[in-house]
Short mmCIF file of C-alpha atoms in Angstrom, two decimals:
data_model
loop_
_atom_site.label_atom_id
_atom_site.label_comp_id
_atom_site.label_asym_id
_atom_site.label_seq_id
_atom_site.Cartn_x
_atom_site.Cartn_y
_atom_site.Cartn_z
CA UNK A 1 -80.59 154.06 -201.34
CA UNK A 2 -81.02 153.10 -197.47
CA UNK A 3 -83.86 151.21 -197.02
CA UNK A 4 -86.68 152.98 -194.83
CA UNK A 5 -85.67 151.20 -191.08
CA UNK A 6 -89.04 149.45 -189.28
CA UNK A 7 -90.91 152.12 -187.33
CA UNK A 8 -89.77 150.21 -184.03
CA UNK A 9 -86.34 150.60 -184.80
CA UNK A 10 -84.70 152.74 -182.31
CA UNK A 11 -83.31 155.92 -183.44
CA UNK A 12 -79.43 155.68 -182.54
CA UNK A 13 -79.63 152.45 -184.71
CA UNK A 14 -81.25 154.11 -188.34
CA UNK A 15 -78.95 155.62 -190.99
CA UNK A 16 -79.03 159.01 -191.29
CA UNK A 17 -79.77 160.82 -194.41
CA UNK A 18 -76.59 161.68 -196.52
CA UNK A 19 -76.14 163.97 -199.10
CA UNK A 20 -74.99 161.74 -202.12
CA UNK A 21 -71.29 161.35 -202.55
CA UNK A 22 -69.33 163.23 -205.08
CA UNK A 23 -68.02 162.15 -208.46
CA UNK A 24 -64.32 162.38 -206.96
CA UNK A 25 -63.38 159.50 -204.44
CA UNK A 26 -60.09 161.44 -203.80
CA UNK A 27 -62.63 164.11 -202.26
CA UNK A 28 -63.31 161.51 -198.79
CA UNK A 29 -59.92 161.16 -198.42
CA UNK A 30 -57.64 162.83 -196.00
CA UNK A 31 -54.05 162.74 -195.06
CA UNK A 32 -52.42 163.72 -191.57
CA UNK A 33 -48.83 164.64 -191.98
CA UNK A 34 -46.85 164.01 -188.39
CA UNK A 35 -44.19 165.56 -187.32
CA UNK A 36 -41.83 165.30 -184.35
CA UNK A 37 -43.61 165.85 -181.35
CA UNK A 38 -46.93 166.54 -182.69
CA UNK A 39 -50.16 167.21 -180.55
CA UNK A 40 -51.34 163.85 -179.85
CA UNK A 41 -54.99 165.66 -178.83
CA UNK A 42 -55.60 167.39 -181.95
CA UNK A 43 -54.88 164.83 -184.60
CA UNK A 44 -56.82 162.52 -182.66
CA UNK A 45 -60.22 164.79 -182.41
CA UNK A 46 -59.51 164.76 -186.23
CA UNK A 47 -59.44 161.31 -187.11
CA UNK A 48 -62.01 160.24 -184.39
CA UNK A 49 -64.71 162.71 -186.08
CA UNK A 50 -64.14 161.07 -189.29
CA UNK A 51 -64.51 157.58 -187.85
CA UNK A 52 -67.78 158.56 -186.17
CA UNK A 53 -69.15 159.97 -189.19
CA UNK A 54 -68.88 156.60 -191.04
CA UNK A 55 -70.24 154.69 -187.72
CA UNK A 56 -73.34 156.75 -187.58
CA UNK A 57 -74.45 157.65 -191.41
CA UNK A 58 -73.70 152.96 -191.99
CA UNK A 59 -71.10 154.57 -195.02
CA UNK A 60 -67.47 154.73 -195.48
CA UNK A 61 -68.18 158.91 -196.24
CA UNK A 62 -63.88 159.03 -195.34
CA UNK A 63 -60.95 157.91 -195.70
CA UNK A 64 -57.44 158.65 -194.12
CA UNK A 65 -53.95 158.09 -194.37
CA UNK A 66 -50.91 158.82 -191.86
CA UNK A 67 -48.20 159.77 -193.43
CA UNK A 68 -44.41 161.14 -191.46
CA UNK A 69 -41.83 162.61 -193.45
CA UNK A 70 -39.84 159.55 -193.64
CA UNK A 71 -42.29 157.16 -193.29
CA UNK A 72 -40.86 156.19 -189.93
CA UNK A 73 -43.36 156.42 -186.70
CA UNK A 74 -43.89 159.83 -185.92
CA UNK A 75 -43.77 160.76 -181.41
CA UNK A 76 -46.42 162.70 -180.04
CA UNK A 77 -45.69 165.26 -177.27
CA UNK A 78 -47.25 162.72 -174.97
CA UNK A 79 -44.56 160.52 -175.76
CA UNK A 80 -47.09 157.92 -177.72
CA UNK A 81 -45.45 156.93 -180.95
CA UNK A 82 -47.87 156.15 -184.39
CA UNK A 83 -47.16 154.21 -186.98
CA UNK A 84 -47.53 155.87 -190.39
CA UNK A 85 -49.45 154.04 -193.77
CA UNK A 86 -47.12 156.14 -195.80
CA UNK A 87 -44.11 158.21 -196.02
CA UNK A 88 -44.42 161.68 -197.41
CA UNK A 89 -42.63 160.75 -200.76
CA UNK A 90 -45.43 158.23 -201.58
CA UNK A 91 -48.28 160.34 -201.12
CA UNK A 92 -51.35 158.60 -202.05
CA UNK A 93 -54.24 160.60 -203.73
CA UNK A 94 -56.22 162.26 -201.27
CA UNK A 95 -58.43 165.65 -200.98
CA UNK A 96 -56.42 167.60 -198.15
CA UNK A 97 -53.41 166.66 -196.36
CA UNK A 98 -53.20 168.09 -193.08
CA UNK A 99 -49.80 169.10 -191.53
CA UNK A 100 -50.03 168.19 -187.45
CA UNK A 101 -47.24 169.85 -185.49
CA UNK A 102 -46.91 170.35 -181.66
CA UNK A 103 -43.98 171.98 -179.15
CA UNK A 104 -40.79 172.76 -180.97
CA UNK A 105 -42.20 172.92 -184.90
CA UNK A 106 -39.45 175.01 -185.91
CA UNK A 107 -36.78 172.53 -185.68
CA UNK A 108 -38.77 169.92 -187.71
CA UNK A 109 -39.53 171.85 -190.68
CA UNK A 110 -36.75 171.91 -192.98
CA UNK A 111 -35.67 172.04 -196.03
CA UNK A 112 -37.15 168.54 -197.48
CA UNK A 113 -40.59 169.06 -195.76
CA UNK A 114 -41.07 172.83 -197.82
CA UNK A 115 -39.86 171.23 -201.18
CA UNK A 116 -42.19 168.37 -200.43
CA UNK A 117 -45.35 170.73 -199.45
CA UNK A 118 -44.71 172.76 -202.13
CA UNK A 119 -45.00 170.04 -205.11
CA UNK A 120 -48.03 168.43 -203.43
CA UNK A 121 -49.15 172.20 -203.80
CA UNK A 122 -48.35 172.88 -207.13
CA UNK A 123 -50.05 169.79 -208.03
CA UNK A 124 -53.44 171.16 -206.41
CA UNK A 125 -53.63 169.42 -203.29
CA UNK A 126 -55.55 171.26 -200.88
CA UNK A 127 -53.12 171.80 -197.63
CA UNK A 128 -54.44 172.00 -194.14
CA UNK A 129 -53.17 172.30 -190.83
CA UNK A 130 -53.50 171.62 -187.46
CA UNK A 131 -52.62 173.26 -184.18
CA UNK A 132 -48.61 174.39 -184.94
CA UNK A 133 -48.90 172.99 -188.05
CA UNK A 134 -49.61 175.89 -190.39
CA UNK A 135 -46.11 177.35 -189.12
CA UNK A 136 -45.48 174.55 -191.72
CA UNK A 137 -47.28 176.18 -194.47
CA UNK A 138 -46.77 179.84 -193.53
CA UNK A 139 -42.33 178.63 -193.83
CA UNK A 140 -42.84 177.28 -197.20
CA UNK A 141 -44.90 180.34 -198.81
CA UNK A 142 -47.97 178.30 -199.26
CA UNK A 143 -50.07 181.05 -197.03
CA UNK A 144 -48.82 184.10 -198.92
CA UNK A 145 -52.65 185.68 -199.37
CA UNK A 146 -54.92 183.35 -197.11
CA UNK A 147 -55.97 184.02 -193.48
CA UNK A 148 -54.59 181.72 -191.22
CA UNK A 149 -55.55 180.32 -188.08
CA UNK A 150 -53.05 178.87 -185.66
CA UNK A 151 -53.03 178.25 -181.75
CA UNK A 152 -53.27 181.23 -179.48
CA UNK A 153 -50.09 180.57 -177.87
CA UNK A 154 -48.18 181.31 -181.40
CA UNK A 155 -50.24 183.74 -182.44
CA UNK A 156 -47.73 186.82 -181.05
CA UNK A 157 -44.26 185.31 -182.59
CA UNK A 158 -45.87 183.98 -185.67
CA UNK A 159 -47.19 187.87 -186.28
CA UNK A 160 -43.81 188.93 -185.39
CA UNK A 161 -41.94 186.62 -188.11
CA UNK A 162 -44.27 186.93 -190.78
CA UNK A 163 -46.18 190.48 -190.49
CA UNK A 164 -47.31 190.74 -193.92
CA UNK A 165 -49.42 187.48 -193.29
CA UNK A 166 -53.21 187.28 -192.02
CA UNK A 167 -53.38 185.59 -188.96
CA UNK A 168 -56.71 185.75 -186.98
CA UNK A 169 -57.62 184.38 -183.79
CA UNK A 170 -60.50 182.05 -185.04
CA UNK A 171 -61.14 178.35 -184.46
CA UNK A 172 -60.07 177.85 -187.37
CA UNK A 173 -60.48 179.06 -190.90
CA UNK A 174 -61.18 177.10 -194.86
CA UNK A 175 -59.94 180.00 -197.29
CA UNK A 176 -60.33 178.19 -200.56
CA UNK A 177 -57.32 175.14 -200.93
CA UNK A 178 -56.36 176.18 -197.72
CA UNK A 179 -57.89 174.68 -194.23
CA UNK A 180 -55.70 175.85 -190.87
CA UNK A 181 -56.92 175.26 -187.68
CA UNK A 182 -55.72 175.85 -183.75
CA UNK A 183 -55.33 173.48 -181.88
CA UNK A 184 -56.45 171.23 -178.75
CA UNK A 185 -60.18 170.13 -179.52
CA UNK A 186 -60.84 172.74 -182.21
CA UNK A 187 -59.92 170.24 -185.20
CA UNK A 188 -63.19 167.74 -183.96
CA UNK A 189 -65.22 171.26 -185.26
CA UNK A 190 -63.52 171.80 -187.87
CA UNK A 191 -64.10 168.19 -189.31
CA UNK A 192 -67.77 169.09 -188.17
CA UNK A 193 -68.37 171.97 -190.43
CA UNK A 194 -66.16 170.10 -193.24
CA UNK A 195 -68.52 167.23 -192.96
CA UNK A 196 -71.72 169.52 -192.81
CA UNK A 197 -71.02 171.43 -195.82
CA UNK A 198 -70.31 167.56 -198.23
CA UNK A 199 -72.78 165.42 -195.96
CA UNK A 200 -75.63 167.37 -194.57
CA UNK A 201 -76.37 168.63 -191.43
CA UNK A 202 -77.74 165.37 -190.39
CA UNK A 203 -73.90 163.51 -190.53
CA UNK A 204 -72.63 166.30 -188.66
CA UNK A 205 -75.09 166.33 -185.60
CA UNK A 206 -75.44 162.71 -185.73
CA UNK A 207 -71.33 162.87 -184.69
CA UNK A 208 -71.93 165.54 -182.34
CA UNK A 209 -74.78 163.60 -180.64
CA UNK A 210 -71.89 160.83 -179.86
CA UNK A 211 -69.31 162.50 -178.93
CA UNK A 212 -71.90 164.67 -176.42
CA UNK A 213 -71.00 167.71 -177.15
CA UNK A 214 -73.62 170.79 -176.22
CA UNK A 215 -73.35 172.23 -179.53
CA UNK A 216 -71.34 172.53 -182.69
CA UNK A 217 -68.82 175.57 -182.40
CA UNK A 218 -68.68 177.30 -185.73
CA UNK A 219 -65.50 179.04 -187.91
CA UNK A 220 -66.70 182.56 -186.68
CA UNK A 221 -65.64 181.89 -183.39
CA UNK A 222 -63.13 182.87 -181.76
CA UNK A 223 -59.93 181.20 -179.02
CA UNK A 224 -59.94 182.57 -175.97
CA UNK A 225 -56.80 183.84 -175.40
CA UNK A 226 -55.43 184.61 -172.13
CA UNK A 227 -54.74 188.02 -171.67
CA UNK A 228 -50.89 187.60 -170.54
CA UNK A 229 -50.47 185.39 -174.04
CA UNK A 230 -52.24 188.63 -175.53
CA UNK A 231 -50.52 191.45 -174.87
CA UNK A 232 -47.29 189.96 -173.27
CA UNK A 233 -46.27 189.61 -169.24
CA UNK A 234 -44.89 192.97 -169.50
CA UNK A 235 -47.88 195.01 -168.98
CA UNK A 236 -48.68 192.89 -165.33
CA UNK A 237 -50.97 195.73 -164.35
CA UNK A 238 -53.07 195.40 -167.20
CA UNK A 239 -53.73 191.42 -166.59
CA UNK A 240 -53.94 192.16 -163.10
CA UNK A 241 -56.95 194.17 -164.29
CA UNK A 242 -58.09 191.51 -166.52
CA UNK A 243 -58.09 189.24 -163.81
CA UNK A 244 -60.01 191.11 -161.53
CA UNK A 245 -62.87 192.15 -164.02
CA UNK A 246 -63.10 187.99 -165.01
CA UNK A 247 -63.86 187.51 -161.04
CA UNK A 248 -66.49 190.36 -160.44
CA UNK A 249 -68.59 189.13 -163.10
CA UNK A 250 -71.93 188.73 -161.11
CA UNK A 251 -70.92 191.69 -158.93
CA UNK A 252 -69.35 194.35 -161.64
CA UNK A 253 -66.96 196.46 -160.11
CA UNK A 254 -66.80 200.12 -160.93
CA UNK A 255 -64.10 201.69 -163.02
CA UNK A 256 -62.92 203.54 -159.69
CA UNK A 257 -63.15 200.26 -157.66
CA UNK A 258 -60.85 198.74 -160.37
CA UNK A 259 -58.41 201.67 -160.74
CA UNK A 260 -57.89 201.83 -156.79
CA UNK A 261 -57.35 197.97 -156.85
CA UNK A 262 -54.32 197.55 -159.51
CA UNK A 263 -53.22 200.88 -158.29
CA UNK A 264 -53.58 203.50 -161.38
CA UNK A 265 -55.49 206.43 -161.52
CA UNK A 266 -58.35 205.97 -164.30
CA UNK A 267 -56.55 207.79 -166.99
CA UNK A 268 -53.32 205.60 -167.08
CA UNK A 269 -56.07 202.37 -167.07
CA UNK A 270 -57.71 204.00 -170.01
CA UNK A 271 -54.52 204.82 -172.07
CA UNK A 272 -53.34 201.29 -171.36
CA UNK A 273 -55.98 199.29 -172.86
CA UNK A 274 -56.51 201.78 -175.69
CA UNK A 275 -52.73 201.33 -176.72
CA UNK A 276 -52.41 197.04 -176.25
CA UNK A 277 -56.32 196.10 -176.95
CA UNK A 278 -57.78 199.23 -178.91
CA UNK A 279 -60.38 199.53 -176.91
CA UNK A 280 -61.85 201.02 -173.47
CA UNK A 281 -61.89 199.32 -170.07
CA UNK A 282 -65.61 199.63 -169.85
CA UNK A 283 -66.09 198.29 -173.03
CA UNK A 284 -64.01 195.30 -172.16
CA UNK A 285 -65.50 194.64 -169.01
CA UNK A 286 -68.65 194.86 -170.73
CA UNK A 287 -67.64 192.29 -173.53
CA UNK A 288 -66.09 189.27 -170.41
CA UNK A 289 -69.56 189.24 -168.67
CA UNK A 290 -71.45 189.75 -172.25
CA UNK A 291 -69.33 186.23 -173.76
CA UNK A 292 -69.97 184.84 -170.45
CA UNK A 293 -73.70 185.10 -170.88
CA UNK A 294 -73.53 183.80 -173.92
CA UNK A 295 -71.95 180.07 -172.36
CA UNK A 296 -74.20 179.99 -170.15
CA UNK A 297 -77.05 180.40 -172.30
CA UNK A 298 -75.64 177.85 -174.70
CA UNK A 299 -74.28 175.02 -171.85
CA UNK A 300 -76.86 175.38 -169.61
CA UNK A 301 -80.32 175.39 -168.93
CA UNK A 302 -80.91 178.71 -167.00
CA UNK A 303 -82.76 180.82 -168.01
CA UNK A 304 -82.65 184.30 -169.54
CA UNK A 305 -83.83 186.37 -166.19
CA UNK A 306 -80.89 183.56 -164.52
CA UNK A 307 -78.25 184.73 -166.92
CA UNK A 308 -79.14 187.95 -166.20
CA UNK A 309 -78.31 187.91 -162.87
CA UNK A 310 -75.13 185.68 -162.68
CA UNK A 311 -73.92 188.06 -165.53
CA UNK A 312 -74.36 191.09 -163.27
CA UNK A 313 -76.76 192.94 -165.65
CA UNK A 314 -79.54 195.07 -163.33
CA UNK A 315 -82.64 194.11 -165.44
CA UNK A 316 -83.45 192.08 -168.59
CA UNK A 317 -84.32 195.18 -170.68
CA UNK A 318 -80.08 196.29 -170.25
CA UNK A 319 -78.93 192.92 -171.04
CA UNK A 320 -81.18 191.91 -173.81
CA UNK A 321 -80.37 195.47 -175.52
CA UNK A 322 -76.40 194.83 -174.90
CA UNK A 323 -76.40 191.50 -175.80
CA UNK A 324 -78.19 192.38 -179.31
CA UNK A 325 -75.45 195.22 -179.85
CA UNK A 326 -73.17 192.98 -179.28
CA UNK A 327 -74.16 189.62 -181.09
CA UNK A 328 -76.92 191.13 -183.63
CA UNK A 329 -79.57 189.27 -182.06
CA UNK A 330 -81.26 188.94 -178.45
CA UNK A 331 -80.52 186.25 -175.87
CA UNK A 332 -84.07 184.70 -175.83
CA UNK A 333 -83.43 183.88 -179.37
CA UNK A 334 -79.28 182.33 -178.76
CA UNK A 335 -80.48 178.73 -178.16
CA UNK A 336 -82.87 178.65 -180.55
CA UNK A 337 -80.56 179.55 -183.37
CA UNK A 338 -77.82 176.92 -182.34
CA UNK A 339 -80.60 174.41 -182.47
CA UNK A 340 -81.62 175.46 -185.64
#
């Protein structure tokens, strides 16, 4: 037990409550698998969250090991090399072991990485991944029946190559031994909610606090993905119209003003994004200046009559009532649930 710190004690300096630790050691421990030209950015929000979480809770809550398939030091696509603790044939006893890939992760999975994964597998190691990592995973099998998350930029050939797999376009996504994740800062909230769920709340916005973020980003969430990644650079007129609607956010422009401008009559708009997004141009429009809203109400301080206005919405009353259809719950009432 902590002893209780003296009332003067400042409050970035007392330990913060912790859940107690479970029975399993193994269960603080995580590995980070590198390979070839792995994203330097999200393995390093990964490890760095960890870290953090022992500096501010005054416990060693984790553990990690690097590990490379051949125990040599693994590249990043920055070009910084790290030196691994151990190769992937002397895997040490850990929790999850987390595959990191990067650019080009087809031509470093082979046949000695799947044979590998697979035994650590059948031996009940959970399996993670981050950013192009689960391509990893999804090659050797080990995804058959889990949802998978996976950077926004693979999202389109990975559905092509493997269409009876789940792939969703979520943060990322813990589906019992499995833990995938996208990429660029997303693994720092992943380790976040991992933390929350064995620490406490208090661990996980204690390391959240430090880093300065504005708030924790949750599993339900969802990448942003660029239309043109979305639906392929085929369809230009339709990310023309994309385009437009993300810059007439304050000032909406009507469906005729937008037809006129990418030059289609308002029945080929309509077909289009029913066929590539499933869903109406209105509607869409309505949903960029409706997620909009919603970062401004969680990154800044405006407030709700401000967001109303910047958002292009014509009185409080039309916003609050889309904004509850559309989130299940009002805007007044957004910051005060990510608080809480």
């Amino acid at each position: 037990m902590h002893p209780q710190p003296h009332p003067d004690t400042p409050v970035s300096s007392r330990p913060l409550p912790v859940q107690p630790d479970p029975p399993d050691a193994a269960h603080s421990h995580f590995g980070f698998l590198l390979l070839p030209d792995f994203s330097m950015i999200a393995f390093v929000n990964a490890v760095e969250a960890l870290r953090m979480a022992n500096y501010v809770s005054r416990r060693p809550l984790y553990r990690w090991s690097v590990l490379t398939p051949d125990g040599a030091p693994a590249t990043g696509s920055n070009g910084l090399p790290i030196t691994p603790t151990a190769s992937l044939d002397d895997t040490p006893a850990m929790e999850t072991l987390f595959v990191c890939g990067g650019i080009e992760v087809r031509r470093h999975v082979n046949g000695a990485l799947i044979r590998a994964l697979t035994r650590l597998a059948r031996l009940g190691m959970t399996l993670g991944s981050l950013c192009t990592g689960s391509y990893a995973l999804v090659k050797a099998g080990l995804m058959n029946g889990y949802r998978c998350a996976v950077h926004w930029e693979n999202l389109s050939s990975l559905r092509e190559e493997f269409s009876a797999m789940t792939f969703t376009e979520d943060l990322f996504v813990t589906d019992r031994d499995r833990i995938t994740c996208s990429g660029g800062t997303a693994p720092l909230y992943l380790m976040l909610d991992l933390m929350a769920r064995r620490y406490g709340d208090a661990v996980a916005a204690g390391v959240s606090e430090q880093f300065i973020l504005d708030r924790i980003r949750s599993a339900t969430e969802k990448q942003h993905i660029p239309m043109a990644a979305r639906i392929g650079v085929n369809r230009r007129e339709l990310v023309s119209t994309a385009q437009l609607m993300e810059a007439h956010i304050e000032d909406p422009l009507s469906f005729d003003q937008i037809a006129e401008s990418v030059g289609l009559s308002q029945r080929q708009l309509q077909r289009m994004f029913k066929e590539y997004l499933n869903i109406s141009p209105t509607r869409y429009y309505l949903w960029l200046r409706l997620r909009r809203a919603r970062e401004l109400l969680l990154q800044t301080d405006m407030s709700v009559m401000s967001v109303t206005v910047a958002c292009g919405f014509q009185s409080p009353c039309h916003f609050s009532k889309a904004y509850r259809s559309q989130f299940g719950h009002p805007p007044n009432s957004e910051r005060r649930r990510a608080r809480a």
